[in-house]
């Protein structure tokens, strides 16, 4: 069991991480700290699940209020200097999606709210020839889900 994961139930640890996530100056270091959970066992993830999802929600809110130019969705490209910040956020979301079974089922609604808006959609928009999925360089994001049969039929009728 990895011992290097932060103890998110210590109020000071959680609060410092949340504060660092709200500032681009400290954001990448805070994300590195949170991503220590990527090697954690399922029981550790379950233990800290509420706090992990809360921190991920803090990131989403910080994007929306502090720096919209990063784009908290794959439908928006960002400037080159902001790519590391956006890539760190999406690596976190990909990790949550991959390890979703380790999170308690009562958290499914909150997890879906994070994933559905950000990465679980069928659209790919390119601006100036740039695909936001490719821009981030995260292999798991480049694969676009196939549209559901009902959606495909409706779009065919409309054209």
Short mmCIF file of C-alpha atoms in Angstrom, two decimals:
data_model
loop_
_atom_site.label_atom_id
_atom_site.label_comp_id
_atom_site.label_asym_id
_atom_site.label_seq_id
_atom_site.Cartn_x
_atom_site.Cartn_y
_atom_site.Cartn_z
CA UNK A 1 0.00 0.00 0.00
CA UNK A 2 1.52 3.32 -1.02
CA UNK A 3 2.24 5.47 2.02
CA UNK A 4 2.89 8.62 0.01
CA UNK A 5 -0.79 9.51 -0.53
CA UNK A 6 -1.83 12.68 1.30
CA UNK A 7 -4.02 12.31 4.37
CA UNK A 8 -7.01 14.25 3.06
CA UNK A 9 -8.91 13.82 6.32
CA UNK A 10 -6.51 16.17 8.03
CA UNK A 11 -8.27 19.49 7.54
CA UNK A 12 -5.04 21.43 6.96
CA UNK A 13 -3.86 19.04 4.24
CA UNK A 14 -7.19 19.19 2.40
CA UNK A 15 -7.54 22.96 2.73
CA UNK A 16 -3.97 23.62 1.54
CA UNK A 17 -4.50 21.38 -1.49
CA UNK A 18 -7.80 23.10 -2.35
CA UNK A 19 -6.16 26.52 -2.04
CA UNK A 20 -3.20 25.48 -4.20
CA UNK A 21 -5.58 24.15 -6.88
CA UNK A 22 -7.20 27.58 -7.15
CA UNK A 23 -3.90 29.25 -8.08
CA UNK A 24 -2.04 28.55 -11.32
CA UNK A 25 1.24 29.23 -9.51
CA UNK A 26 0.75 26.15 -7.29
CA UNK A 27 -1.70 24.15 -9.38
CA UNK A 28 0.69 21.64 -10.98
CA UNK A 29 2.34 20.81 -7.64
CA UNK A 30 -1.07 20.23 -6.06
CA UNK A 31 -2.14 18.00 -8.96
CA UNK A 32 1.04 15.97 -8.56
CA UNK A 33 0.13 15.51 -4.90
CA UNK A 34 -3.41 14.35 -5.73
CA UNK A 35 -2.23 12.03 -8.50
CA UNK A 36 -0.33 10.03 -5.90
CA UNK A 37 -3.67 8.24 -5.55
CA UNK A 38 -3.25 6.78 -9.03
CA UNK A 39 -1.19 3.93 -7.52
CA UNK A 40 -3.39 3.57 -4.45
CA UNK A 41 -5.32 0.46 -3.61
CA UNK A 42 -9.10 0.41 -4.02
CA UNK A 43 -9.67 0.58 -0.26
CA UNK A 44 -7.58 3.75 -0.02
CA UNK A 45 -9.55 5.32 -2.85
CA UNK A 46 -12.82 4.37 -1.15
CA UNK A 47 -11.56 5.88 2.11
CA UNK A 48 -10.69 9.22 0.49
CA UNK A 49 -13.32 9.14 -2.29
CA UNK A 50 -15.39 12.04 -1.00
CA UNK A 51 -12.33 14.26 -0.62
CA UNK A 52 -10.87 13.30 -4.01
CA UNK A 53 -14.12 14.13 -5.80
CA UNK A 54 -14.48 17.35 -3.79
CA UNK A 55 -11.00 18.46 -4.88
CA UNK A 56 -11.82 17.62 -8.50
CA UNK A 57 -14.95 19.75 -8.21
CA UNK A 58 -12.82 22.58 -6.80
CA UNK A 59 -10.68 22.39 -9.94
CA UNK A 60 -13.74 22.54 -12.17
CA UNK A 61 -15.12 25.58 -10.30
CA UNK A 62 -11.71 27.30 -10.32
CA UNK A 63 -11.52 26.85 -14.09
CA UNK A 64 -14.96 28.35 -14.55
CA UNK A 65 -14.35 31.36 -12.30
CA UNK A 66 -10.63 32.12 -12.37
CA UNK A 67 -9.28 31.17 -15.77
CA UNK A 68 -11.78 30.35 -18.51
CA UNK A 69 -9.05 30.32 -21.15
CA UNK A 70 -7.93 26.85 -20.02
CA UNK A 71 -11.22 25.25 -20.98
CA UNK A 72 -12.57 22.60 -18.63
CA UNK A 73 -14.04 20.65 -21.53
CA UNK A 74 -12.59 18.91 -24.55
CA UNK A 75 -14.72 21.13 -26.77
CA UNK A 76 -12.38 24.10 -26.17
CA UNK A 77 -8.74 24.42 -27.16
CA UNK A 78 -6.43 26.41 -24.93
CA UNK A 79 -3.27 28.39 -25.47
CA UNK A 80 0.05 26.54 -25.45
CA UNK A 81 1.08 28.00 -22.08
CA UNK A 82 -2.08 26.58 -20.47
CA UNK A 83 -1.82 23.06 -21.94
CA UNK A 84 0.04 21.62 -18.89
CA UNK A 85 -2.75 22.81 -16.56
CA UNK A 86 -5.53 21.44 -18.71
CA UNK A 87 -3.63 18.18 -19.30
CA UNK A 88 -3.20 17.68 -15.53
CA UNK A 89 -6.95 18.17 -15.01
CA UNK A 90 -7.88 15.72 -17.75
CA UNK A 91 -5.36 13.15 -16.51
CA UNK A 92 -7.20 13.35 -13.19
CA UNK A 93 -10.56 12.81 -14.93
CA UNK A 94 -9.20 9.88 -16.95
CA UNK A 95 -7.85 8.34 -13.75
CA UNK A 96 -11.26 8.75 -12.04
CA UNK A 97 -12.98 7.17 -15.05
CA UNK A 98 -10.51 4.27 -15.11
CA UNK A 99 -10.75 3.63 -11.35
CA UNK A 100 -14.46 4.43 -11.05
CA UNK A 101 -15.22 0.98 -9.66
CA UNK A 102 -13.01 1.78 -6.64
CA UNK A 103 -15.26 4.70 -5.67
CA UNK A 104 -18.39 4.01 -3.61
CA UNK A 105 -21.57 3.72 -5.67
CA UNK A 106 -23.25 6.55 -3.76
CA UNK A 107 -20.79 8.89 -5.51
CA UNK A 108 -21.87 7.90 -9.03
CA UNK A 109 -23.98 11.02 -9.54
CA UNK A 110 -21.12 13.36 -8.65
CA UNK A 111 -18.63 11.40 -10.74
CA UNK A 112 -21.00 11.37 -13.70
CA UNK A 113 -21.45 15.14 -13.40
CA UNK A 114 -17.68 15.57 -13.69
CA UNK A 115 -17.15 13.09 -16.50
CA UNK A 116 -20.26 13.65 -18.62
CA UNK A 117 -19.65 17.34 -19.12
CA UNK A 118 -15.90 17.09 -19.57
CA UNK A 119 -14.96 13.88 -21.39
CA UNK A 120 -17.97 11.61 -21.92
CA UNK A 121 -19.41 13.06 -25.12
CA UNK A 122 -19.36 12.18 -28.80
CA UNK A 123 -18.46 15.53 -30.30
CA UNK A 124 -15.04 16.65 -31.45
CA UNK A 125 -14.65 20.29 -32.44
CA UNK A 126 -11.51 21.43 -34.18
CA UNK A 127 -10.49 25.08 -34.20
CA UNK A 128 -7.90 26.20 -36.73
CA UNK A 129 -7.23 22.52 -37.39
CA UNK A 130 -6.40 21.82 -33.74
CA UNK A 131 -8.16 18.94 -32.00
CA UNK A 132 -8.30 19.61 -28.23
CA UNK A 133 -7.99 15.87 -27.54
CA UNK A 134 -4.74 15.62 -29.48
CA UNK A 135 -3.48 18.90 -28.03
CA UNK A 136 -3.44 17.38 -24.53
CA UNK A 137 -1.49 14.29 -25.59
CA UNK A 138 -3.50 11.91 -23.40
CA UNK A 139 -3.95 8.66 -25.30
CA UNK A 140 -7.19 7.68 -23.55
CA UNK A 141 -8.92 10.88 -24.67
CA UNK A 142 -8.20 10.54 -28.37
CA UNK A 143 -10.69 7.68 -28.74
CA UNK A 144 -14.14 9.14 -29.31
CA UNK A 145 -17.12 7.13 -28.12
CA UNK A 146 -19.43 5.80 -30.82
CA UNK A 147 -22.78 7.61 -30.93
CA UNK A 148 -25.75 5.73 -29.58
CA UNK A 149 -28.01 4.23 -32.23
CA UNK A 150 -30.97 6.48 -31.38
CA UNK A 151 -28.87 9.63 -31.65
CA UNK A 152 -27.40 8.58 -34.96
CA UNK A 153 -30.83 7.86 -36.47
CA UNK A 154 -32.19 11.23 -35.33
CA UNK A 155 -29.24 13.10 -36.77
CA UNK A 156 -29.65 11.23 -40.08
CA UNK A 157 -33.30 12.23 -40.31
CA UNK A 158 -32.51 15.86 -39.65
CA UNK A 159 -30.05 16.11 -42.54
#
